[in-house]
Amino acid sequence: VQLQASGGGLVQAGGSLRLSCAASGRTFSNSVMGWFRRAPGKDREFVAAITWNGDNTYYSNSVKGRFSISRDNAENALYLQLNSLKPEDTAVYYCAARGSGITVINRAPSQWRFWGQGTQVTVSS
């Protein structure tokens, strides 16, 4: 699986962005997919994940109620809608896939096999 994230940018606090992740490879449609982020000086952290069929979604407490993850298997695409952005959301955002046939969500970055290159989100106060 190859992943390409896009959609980042500079936005004022309270604003919105939509991140996209284009995936290639046969294993996308049956893999758990997710988003992580790395803020300056911090470790990569879990943001959101979605099961292969989109029936279940999971969020970190810091973004729950503000961010929304979705996927379109027909388009091989993963999305993250970011609303009510805060300066502390500033980070590089990465899309990730656990791997073919893996259906269990895991919030540890080490448990995800495939990564995109990241897209920068900067929220000004």
PDB file of C-alpha atoms in Angstrom:
ATOM      1  CA  VAL A   1       0.000   0.000   0.000  1.00  0.00           C
ATOM      2  CA  GLN A   2       1.273   3.453  -0.936  1.00  0.00           C
ATOM      3  CA  LEU A   3      -0.295   6.463   0.738  1.00  0.00           C
ATOM      4  CA  GLN A   4      -0.282  10.130  -0.277  1.00  0.00           C
ATOM      5  CA  ALA A   5      -1.690  12.721   2.135  1.00  0.00           C
ATOM      6  CA  SER A   6      -2.794  16.204   1.103  1.00  0.00           C
ATOM      7  CA  GLY A   7      -5.008  19.089   2.158  1.00  0.00           C
ATOM      8  CA  GLY A   8      -2.983  20.685   4.918  1.00  0.00           C
ATOM      9  CA  GLY A   9      -2.465  24.410   5.216  1.00  0.00           C
ATOM     10  CA  LEU A  10      -2.591  27.504   7.385  1.00  0.00           C
ATOM     11  CA  VAL A  11      -5.911  28.293   9.053  1.00  0.00           C
ATOM     12  CA  GLN A  12      -7.102  30.542  11.851  1.00  0.00           C
ATOM     13  CA  ALA A  13      -8.354  29.117  15.124  1.00  0.00           C
ATOM     14  CA  GLY A  14     -11.949  28.012  14.766  1.00  0.00           C
ATOM     15  CA  GLY A  15     -11.510  27.247  11.097  1.00  0.00           C
ATOM     16  CA  SER A  16     -11.753  23.989   9.185  1.00  0.00           C
ATOM     17  CA  LEU A  17      -9.685  21.846   6.853  1.00  0.00           C
ATOM     18  CA  ARG A  18     -10.238  18.573   5.052  1.00  0.00           C
ATOM     19  CA  LEU A  19      -7.321  16.208   4.698  1.00  0.00           C
ATOM     20  CA  SER A  20      -7.274  13.546   2.014  1.00  0.00           C
ATOM     21  CA  CYS A  21      -5.211  10.410   1.615  1.00  0.00           C
ATOM     22  CA  ALA A  22      -4.960   8.636  -1.713  1.00  0.00           C
ATOM     23  CA  ALA A  23      -4.096   4.973  -1.433  1.00  0.00           C
ATOM     24  CA  SER A  24      -2.852   2.522  -4.005  1.00  0.00           C
ATOM     25  CA  GLY A  25      -2.467  -1.205  -3.746  1.00  0.00           C
ATOM     26  CA  ARG A  26      -4.829  -4.088  -3.373  1.00  0.00           C
ATOM     27  CA  THR A  27      -4.805  -4.153   0.392  1.00  0.00           C
ATOM     28  CA  PHE A  28      -6.471  -0.782   1.057  1.00  0.00           C
ATOM     29  CA  SER A  29     -10.118  -1.874   1.078  1.00  0.00           C
ATOM     30  CA  ASN A  30      -9.633  -4.558   3.722  1.00  0.00           C
ATOM     31  CA  SER A  31      -7.349  -2.620   6.051  1.00  0.00           C
ATOM     32  CA  VAL A  32      -8.005  -0.494   9.072  1.00  0.00           C
ATOM     33  CA  MET A  33      -6.983   3.072   8.172  1.00  0.00           C
ATOM     34  CA  GLY A  34      -6.090   5.957  10.401  1.00  0.00           C
ATOM     35  CA  TRP A  35      -4.617   9.393  10.962  1.00  0.00           C
ATOM     36  CA  PHE A  36      -1.789  10.330  13.273  1.00  0.00           C
ATOM     37  CA  ARG A  37      -0.031  13.616  13.921  1.00  0.00           C
ATOM     38  CA  ARG A  38       3.301  14.854  15.190  1.00  0.00           C
ATOM     39  CA  ALA A  39       3.534  18.267  16.801  1.00  0.00           C
ATOM     40  CA  PRO A  40       6.905  20.021  17.123  1.00  0.00           C
ATOM     41  CA  GLY A  41       8.959  18.431  19.876  1.00  0.00           C
ATOM     42  CA  LYS A  42       6.421  15.673  20.506  1.00  0.00           C
ATOM     43  CA  ASP A  43       5.996  12.041  19.581  1.00  0.00           C
ATOM     44  CA  ARG A  44       3.650  10.884  16.853  1.00  0.00           C
ATOM     45  CA  GLU A  45       0.180  10.411  18.330  1.00  0.00           C
ATOM     46  CA  PHE A  46      -3.019   8.704  17.334  1.00  0.00           C
ATOM     47  CA  VAL A  47      -5.799  10.955  16.024  1.00  0.00           C
ATOM     48  CA  ALA A  48      -8.488   8.768  14.456  1.00  0.00           C
ATOM     49  CA  ALA A  49      -9.096   5.393  12.862  1.00  0.00           C
ATOM     50  CA  ILE A  50     -11.781   3.672  10.839  1.00  0.00           C
ATOM     51  CA  THR A  51     -12.586   0.041  10.187  1.00  0.00           C
ATOM     52  CA  TRP A  52     -12.369  -1.427   6.705  1.00  0.00           C
ATOM     53  CA  ASN A  53     -16.070  -0.974   5.969  1.00  0.00           C
ATOM     54  CA  GLY A  54     -16.418   2.388   7.697  1.00  0.00           C
ATOM     55  CA  ASP A  55     -18.873   1.064  10.254  1.00  0.00           C
ATOM     56  CA  ASN A  56     -16.761   2.007  13.267  1.00  0.00           C
ATOM     57  CA  THR A  57     -14.636   5.042  13.987  1.00  0.00           C
ATOM     58  CA  TYR A  58     -12.330   5.898  16.865  1.00  0.00           C
ATOM     59  CA  TYR A  59     -10.894   9.196  18.029  1.00  0.00           C
ATOM     60  CA  SER A  60      -8.439  10.523  20.542  1.00  0.00           C
ATOM     61  CA  ASN A  61     -10.040  12.469  23.355  1.00  0.00           C
ATOM     62  CA  SER A  62      -8.371  15.658  22.174  1.00  0.00           C
ATOM     63  CA  VAL A  63     -10.181  15.659  18.803  1.00  0.00           C
ATOM     64  CA  LYS A  64     -13.420  13.840  19.571  1.00  0.00           C
ATOM     65  CA  GLY A  65     -16.395  15.924  18.524  1.00  0.00           C
ATOM     66  CA  ARG A  66     -14.293  18.179  16.294  1.00  0.00           C
ATOM     67  CA  PHE A  67     -12.695  15.808  13.768  1.00  0.00           C
ATOM     68  CA  SER A  68     -14.397  13.240  11.570  1.00  0.00           C
ATOM     69  CA  ILE A  69     -12.760  10.353   9.722  1.00  0.00           C
ATOM     70  CA  SER A  70     -14.300   8.724   6.668  1.00  0.00           C
ATOM     71  CA  ARG A  71     -13.269   6.564   3.737  1.00  0.00           C
ATOM     72  CA  ASP A  72     -14.353   5.736   0.217  1.00  0.00           C
ATOM     73  CA  ASN A  73     -13.112   2.293  -0.743  1.00  0.00           C
ATOM     74  CA  ALA A  74     -14.336   2.668  -4.312  1.00  0.00           C
ATOM     75  CA  GLU A  75     -12.074   5.713  -4.681  1.00  0.00           C
ATOM     76  CA  ASN A  76      -9.260   4.285  -2.540  1.00  0.00           C
ATOM     77  CA  ALA A  77      -9.463   7.396  -0.404  1.00  0.00           C
ATOM     78  CA  LEU A  78      -9.335   8.281   3.271  1.00  0.00           C
ATOM     79  CA  TYR A  79     -10.440  11.621   4.686  1.00  0.00           C
ATOM     80  CA  LEU A  80     -10.175  13.622   7.884  1.00  0.00           C
ATOM     81  CA  GLN A  81     -12.469  16.599   8.403  1.00  0.00           C
ATOM     82  CA  LEU A  82     -10.978  19.005  10.930  1.00  0.00           C
ATOM     83  CA  ASN A  83     -13.408  21.492  12.479  1.00  0.00           C
ATOM     84  CA  SER A  84     -13.126  24.013  15.301  1.00  0.00           C
ATOM     85  CA  LEU A  85      -9.358  23.944  14.950  1.00  0.00           C
ATOM     86  CA  LYS A  86      -7.164  25.054  17.830  1.00  0.00           C
ATOM     87  CA  PRO A  87      -3.525  26.189  17.848  1.00  0.00           C
ATOM     88  CA  GLU A  88      -2.638  22.947  19.658  1.00  0.00           C
ATOM     89  CA  ASP A  89      -3.812  21.010  16.577  1.00  0.00           C
ATOM     90  CA  THR A  90      -0.769  22.340  14.731  1.00  0.00           C
ATOM     91  CA  ALA A  91       1.209  19.313  13.548  1.00  0.00           C
ATOM     92  CA  VAL A  92       2.209  17.216  10.591  1.00  0.00           C
ATOM     93  CA  TYR A  93      -0.666  14.838   9.897  1.00  0.00           C
ATOM     94  CA  TYR A  94      -0.004  11.342   8.559  1.00  0.00           C
ATOM     95  CA  CYS A  95      -2.371   8.798   7.101  1.00  0.00           C
ATOM     96  CA  ALA A  96      -1.630   5.173   7.810  1.00  0.00           C
ATOM     97  CA  ALA A  97      -2.805   1.640   7.140  1.00  0.00           C
ATOM     98  CA  ARG A  98      -2.383  -1.309   9.470  1.00  0.00           C
ATOM     99  CA  GLY A  99      -2.091  -3.821   6.621  1.00  0.00           C
ATOM    100  CA  SER A 100      -4.040  -6.311   4.586  1.00  0.00           C
ATOM    101  CA  GLY A 101      -6.708  -8.160   6.515  1.00  0.00           C
ATOM    102  CA  ILE A 102      -5.950  -6.476   9.852  1.00  0.00           C
ATOM    103  CA  THR A 103      -9.297  -5.499  11.298  1.00  0.00           C
ATOM    104  CA  VAL A 104      -8.389  -4.521  14.847  1.00  0.00           C
ATOM    105  CA  ILE A 105      -7.790  -0.890  15.776  1.00  0.00           C
ATOM    106  CA  ASN A 106      -4.540  -0.144  17.567  1.00  0.00           C
ATOM    107  CA  ARG A 107      -3.523   3.332  18.693  1.00  0.00           C
ATOM    108  CA  ALA A 108       0.205   2.654  18.852  1.00  0.00           C
ATOM    109  CA  PRO A 109       2.085   4.013  15.816  1.00  0.00           C
ATOM    110  CA  SER A 110       4.421   1.011  15.883  1.00  0.00           C
ATOM    111  CA  GLN A 111       1.502  -1.263  15.018  1.00  0.00           C
ATOM    112  CA  TRP A 112       0.807   0.449  11.687  1.00  0.00           C
ATOM    113  CA  ARG A 113       2.669  -0.860   8.678  1.00  0.00           C
ATOM    114  CA  PHE A 114       2.141   1.721   5.943  1.00  0.00           C
ATOM    115  CA  TRP A 115       2.548   5.480   6.185  1.00  0.00           C
ATOM    116  CA  GLY A 116       2.016   8.498   3.978  1.00  0.00           C
ATOM    117  CA  GLN A 117       4.518  11.332   3.810  1.00  0.00           C
ATOM    118  CA  GLY A 118       2.545  13.774   5.985  1.00  0.00           C
ATOM    119  CA  THR A 119       0.823  17.094   5.403  1.00  0.00           C
ATOM    120  CA  GLN A 120       1.382  20.194   7.547  1.00  0.00           C
ATOM    121  CA  VAL A 121      -1.533  21.757   9.416  1.00  0.00           C
ATOM    122  CA  THR A 122      -0.846  25.102  11.082  1.00  0.00           C
ATOM    123  CA  VAL A 123      -3.490  26.817  13.202  1.00  0.00           C
ATOM    124  CA  SER A 124      -2.898  30.451  14.125  1.00  0.00           C
ATOM    125  CA  SER A 125      -4.404  32.044  17.199  1.00  0.00           C
TER     126      SER A 125
END
